mmCIF file of N, CA and C in Angstrom:
data_model
loop_
_atom_site.group_PDB
_atom_site.id
_atom_site.type_symbol
_atom_site.label_atom_id
_atom_site.label_comp_id
_atom_site.label_asym_id
_atom_site.label_seq_id
_atom_site.Cartn_x
_atom_site.Cartn_y
_atom_site.Cartn_z
ATOM 1 N N MET A 1 36.452 -56.784 48.073
ATOM 2 C CA MET A 1 37.128 -55.510 47.955
ATOM 3 C C MET A 1 38.402 -55.732 47.135
ATOM 4 N N SER A 2 38.732 -54.740 46.362
ATOM 5 C CA SER A 2 39.914 -54.855 45.514
ATOM 6 C C SER A 2 41.008 -53.917 46.008
ATOM 7 N N ASN A 3 42.148 -54.036 45.397
ATOM 8 C CA ASN A 3 43.270 -53.171 45.727
ATOM 9 C C ASN A 3 42.925 -51.717 45.414
ATOM 10 N N ASP A 4 42.086 -51.495 44.392
ATOM 11 C CA ASP A 4 41.668 -50.132 44.060
ATOM 12 C C ASP A 4 40.874 -49.502 45.196
ATOM 13 N N ASP A 5 40.043 -50.303 45.855
ATOM 14 C CA ASP A 5 39.262 -49.788 46.984
ATOM 15 C C ASP A 5 40.187 -49.336 48.116
ATOM 16 N N GLU A 6 41.199 -50.129 48.374
ATOM 17 C CA GLU A 6 42.142 -49.775 49.434
ATOM 18 C C GLU A 6 42.892 -48.493 49.082
ATOM 19 N N GLN A 7 43.283 -48.358 47.816
ATOM 20 C CA GLN A 7 43.994 -47.158 47.381
ATOM 21 C C GLN A 7 43.114 -45.916 47.494
ATOM 22 N N ARG A 8 41.825 -46.055 47.163
ATOM 23 C CA ARG A 8 40.898 -44.916 47.290
ATOM 24 C C ARG A 8 40.760 -44.477 48.740
ATOM 25 N N ILE A 9 40.650 -45.439 49.632
ATOM 26 C CA ILE A 9 40.534 -45.112 51.058
ATOM 27 C C ILE A 9 41.781 -44.387 51.541
ATOM 28 N N LEU A 10 42.954 -44.904 51.181
ATOM 29 C CA LEU A 10 44.201 -44.293 51.635
ATOM 30 C C LEU A 10 44.434 -42.918 51.005
ATOM 31 N N ALA A 11 43.872 -42.688 49.820
ATOM 32 C CA ALA A 11 44.035 -41.391 49.159
ATOM 33 C C ALA A 11 43.178 -40.311 49.820
ATOM 34 N N VAL A 12 42.053 -40.707 50.408
ATOM 35 C CA VAL A 12 41.128 -39.732 50.991
ATOM 36 C C VAL A 12 41.326 -39.561 52.492
ATOM 37 N N HIS A 13 41.590 -40.642 53.183
ATOM 38 C CA HIS A 13 41.720 -40.592 54.644
ATOM 39 C C HIS A 13 43.161 -40.247 55.000
ATOM 40 N N LEU A 14 43.419 -38.962 55.087
ATOM 41 C CA LEU A 14 44.749 -38.423 55.364
ATOM 42 C C LEU A 14 44.741 -37.681 56.694
ATOM 43 N N PRO A 15 45.902 -37.521 57.306
ATOM 44 C CA PRO A 15 45.943 -36.754 58.554
ATOM 45 C C PRO A 15 45.769 -35.267 58.280
ATOM 46 N N GLY A 16 44.941 -34.620 59.081
ATOM 47 C CA GLY A 16 44.761 -33.178 58.970
ATOM 48 C C GLY A 16 45.764 -32.446 59.842
ATOM 49 N N MET A 17 45.762 -31.141 59.749
ATOM 50 C CA MET A 17 46.676 -30.314 60.549
ATOM 51 C C MET A 17 46.421 -30.480 62.046
ATOM 52 N N ASP A 18 45.192 -30.839 62.399
ATOM 53 C CA ASP A 18 44.822 -30.999 63.803
ATOM 54 C C ASP A 18 44.962 -32.434 64.305
ATOM 55 N N GLY A 19 45.493 -33.347 63.455
ATOM 56 C CA GLY A 19 45.672 -34.737 63.851
ATOM 57 C C GLY A 19 44.443 -35.600 63.653
ATOM 58 N N LEU A 20 43.397 -35.027 63.062
ATOM 59 C CA LEU A 20 42.177 -35.786 62.809
ATOM 60 C C LEU A 20 42.133 -36.230 61.353
ATOM 61 N N CYS A 21 41.338 -37.238 61.069
ATOM 62 C CA CYS A 21 41.223 -37.796 59.724
ATOM 63 C C CYS A 21 40.393 -36.865 58.842
ATOM 64 N N VAL A 22 40.982 -36.445 57.734
ATOM 65 C CA VAL A 22 40.301 -35.534 56.809
ATOM 66 C C VAL A 22 39.136 -36.243 56.119
ATOM 67 N N GLY A 23 39.323 -37.505 55.723
ATOM 68 C CA GLY A 23 38.270 -38.248 55.034
ATOM 69 C C GLY A 23 37.047 -38.484 55.902
ATOM 70 N N CYS A 24 37.242 -38.815 57.152
ATOM 71 C CA CYS A 24 36.105 -39.021 58.059
ATOM 72 C C CYS A 24 35.321 -37.726 58.247
ATOM 73 N N ARG A 25 36.037 -36.627 58.360
ATOM 74 C CA ARG A 25 35.369 -35.335 58.532
ATOM 75 C C ARG A 25 34.584 -34.961 57.286
ATOM 76 N N ALA A 26 35.153 -35.186 56.103
ATOM 77 C CA ALA A 26 34.489 -34.799 54.854
ATOM 78 C C ALA A 26 33.309 -35.712 54.520
ATOM 79 N N TRP A 27 33.464 -37.021 54.705
ATOM 80 C CA TRP A 27 32.425 -37.965 54.298
ATOM 81 C C TRP A 27 31.317 -38.115 55.314
ATOM 82 N N TRP A 28 31.659 -38.138 56.607
ATOM 83 C CA TRP A 28 30.653 -38.432 57.623
ATOM 84 C C TRP A 28 30.514 -37.364 58.693
ATOM 85 N N SER A 29 31.220 -36.262 58.544
ATOM 86 C CA SER A 29 31.222 -35.206 59.569
ATOM 87 C C SER A 29 31.572 -35.784 60.929
ATOM 88 N N ARG A 30 32.503 -36.717 60.916
ATOM 89 C CA ARG A 30 32.939 -37.393 62.136
ATOM 90 C C ARG A 30 34.365 -36.958 62.470
ATOM 91 N N LEU A 31 34.589 -36.581 63.707
ATOM 92 C CA LEU A 31 35.934 -36.229 64.155
ATOM 93 C C LEU A 31 36.601 -37.498 64.675
ATOM 94 N N ALA A 32 37.464 -38.060 63.854
ATOM 95 C CA ALA A 32 38.157 -39.297 64.213
ATOM 96 C C ALA A 32 39.656 -39.048 64.180
ATOM 97 N N PRO A 33 40.375 -39.536 65.162
ATOM 98 C CA PRO A 33 41.829 -39.362 65.144
ATOM 99 C C PRO A 33 42.450 -40.154 63.996
ATOM 100 N N TYR A 34 43.535 -39.625 63.464
ATOM 101 C CA TYR A 34 44.259 -40.335 62.409
ATOM 102 C C TYR A 34 45.318 -41.212 63.037
ATOM 103 N N PRO A 35 45.498 -42.445 62.675
ATOM 104 C CA PRO A 35 44.790 -43.172 61.618
ATOM 105 C C PRO A 35 43.443 -43.688 62.104
ATOM 106 N N CYS A 36 42.440 -43.498 61.274
ATOM 107 C CA CYS A 36 41.099 -43.975 61.608
ATOM 108 C C CYS A 36 40.996 -45.459 61.275
ATOM 109 N N TRP A 37 39.861 -46.052 61.574
ATOM 110 C CA TRP A 37 39.731 -47.493 61.362
ATOM 111 C C TRP A 37 39.759 -47.854 59.890
ATOM 112 N N GLN A 38 39.361 -46.932 58.980
ATOM 113 C CA GLN A 38 39.423 -47.225 57.553
ATOM 114 C C GLN A 38 40.874 -47.347 57.091
ATOM 115 N N VAL A 39 41.737 -46.471 57.577
ATOM 116 C CA VAL A 39 43.152 -46.522 57.221
ATOM 117 C C VAL A 39 43.775 -47.794 57.786
ATOM 118 N N GLU A 40 43.454 -48.132 59.008
ATOM 119 C CA GLU A 40 43.994 -49.351 59.602
ATOM 120 C C GLU A 40 43.550 -50.581 58.820
ATOM 121 N N TRP A 41 42.295 -50.605 58.384
ATOM 122 C CA TRP A 41 41.782 -51.720 57.593
ATOM 123 C C TRP A 41 42.525 -51.821 56.258
ATOM 124 N N ALA A 42 42.646 -50.692 55.553
ATOM 125 C CA ALA A 42 43.271 -50.694 54.230
ATOM 126 C C ALA A 42 44.747 -51.080 54.305
ATOM 127 N N THR A 43 45.467 -50.580 55.298
ATOM 128 C CA THR A 43 46.883 -50.925 55.405
ATOM 129 C C THR A 43 47.077 -52.386 55.804
ATOM 130 N N SER A 44 46.183 -52.925 56.637
ATOM 131 C CA SER A 44 46.310 -54.335 57.002
ATOM 132 C C SER A 44 46.004 -55.227 55.800
ATOM 133 N N ARG A 45 45.049 -54.841 54.960
ATOM 134 C CA ARG A 45 44.751 -55.610 53.743
ATOM 135 C C ARG A 45 45.948 -55.595 52.800
ATOM 136 N N GLN A 46 46.572 -54.438 52.663
ATOM 137 C CA GLN A 46 47.753 -54.349 51.805
ATOM 138 C C GLN A 46 48.882 -55.220 52.349
ATOM 139 N N ALA A 47 49.095 -55.180 53.641
ATOM 140 C CA ALA A 47 50.158 -55.979 54.248
ATOM 141 C C ALA A 47 49.902 -57.470 54.050
ATOM 142 N N ARG A 48 48.641 -57.895 54.208
ATOM 143 C CA ARG A 48 48.318 -59.305 53.993
ATOM 144 C C ARG A 48 48.552 -59.718 52.547
ATOM 145 N N ALA A 49 48.192 -58.845 51.609
ATOM 146 C CA ALA A 49 48.382 -59.160 50.190
ATOM 147 C C ALA A 49 49.863 -59.250 49.841
ATOM 148 N N ILE A 50 50.657 -58.348 50.375
ATOM 149 C CA ILE A 50 52.103 -58.369 50.118
ATOM 150 C C ILE A 50 52.724 -59.634 50.702
ATOM 151 N N THR A 51 52.324 -59.983 51.911
ATOM 152 C CA THR A 51 52.848 -61.194 52.554
ATOM 153 C C THR A 51 52.452 -62.435 51.763
ATOM 154 N N ALA A 52 51.211 -62.494 51.315
ATOM 155 C CA ALA A 52 50.750 -63.649 50.547
ATOM 156 C C ALA A 52 51.526 -63.769 49.237
ATOM 157 N N ARG A 53 51.756 -62.656 48.557
ATOM 158 C CA ARG A 53 52.539 -62.701 47.308
ATOM 159 C C ARG A 53 53.959 -63.170 47.585
ATOM 160 N N PHE A 54 54.553 -62.663 48.645
ATOM 161 C CA PHE A 54 55.929 -63.035 48.992
ATOM 162 C C PHE A 54 56.031 -64.529 49.304
ATOM 163 N N LEU A 55 55.119 -65.050 50.082
ATOM 164 C CA LEU A 55 55.172 -66.453 50.466
ATOM 165 C C LEU A 55 54.900 -67.379 49.290
ATOM 166 N N ARG A 56 54.032 -66.970 48.387
ATOM 167 C CA ARG A 56 53.780 -67.804 47.206
ATOM 168 C C ARG A 56 54.981 -67.844 46.285
ATOM 169 N N VAL A 57 55.689 -66.735 46.162
ATOM 170 C CA VAL A 57 56.862 -66.684 45.296
ATOM 171 C C VAL A 57 57.990 -67.501 45.901
ATOM 172 N N ARG A 58 58.146 -67.431 47.203
ATOM 173 C CA ARG A 58 59.235 -68.120 47.891
ATOM 174 C C ARG A 58 58.956 -69.605 48.105
ATOM 175 N N ALA A 59 57.696 -69.995 48.086
ATOM 176 C CA ALA A 59 57.357 -71.393 48.413
ATOM 177 C C ALA A 59 57.741 -72.363 47.337
#
């Protein structure tokens, strides 16, 4: 998976007015609370990448 994949997920899986994930409802007709597991996955990948870049620069 690339950084572009994570950005696409975060662009679509947004909180709705009712607190549910808009992307899950649109793509899978699933009522999932926001943040859904896709958002949690994408944000954790971004955090790991940022940490890895920081540690490599500082090392």
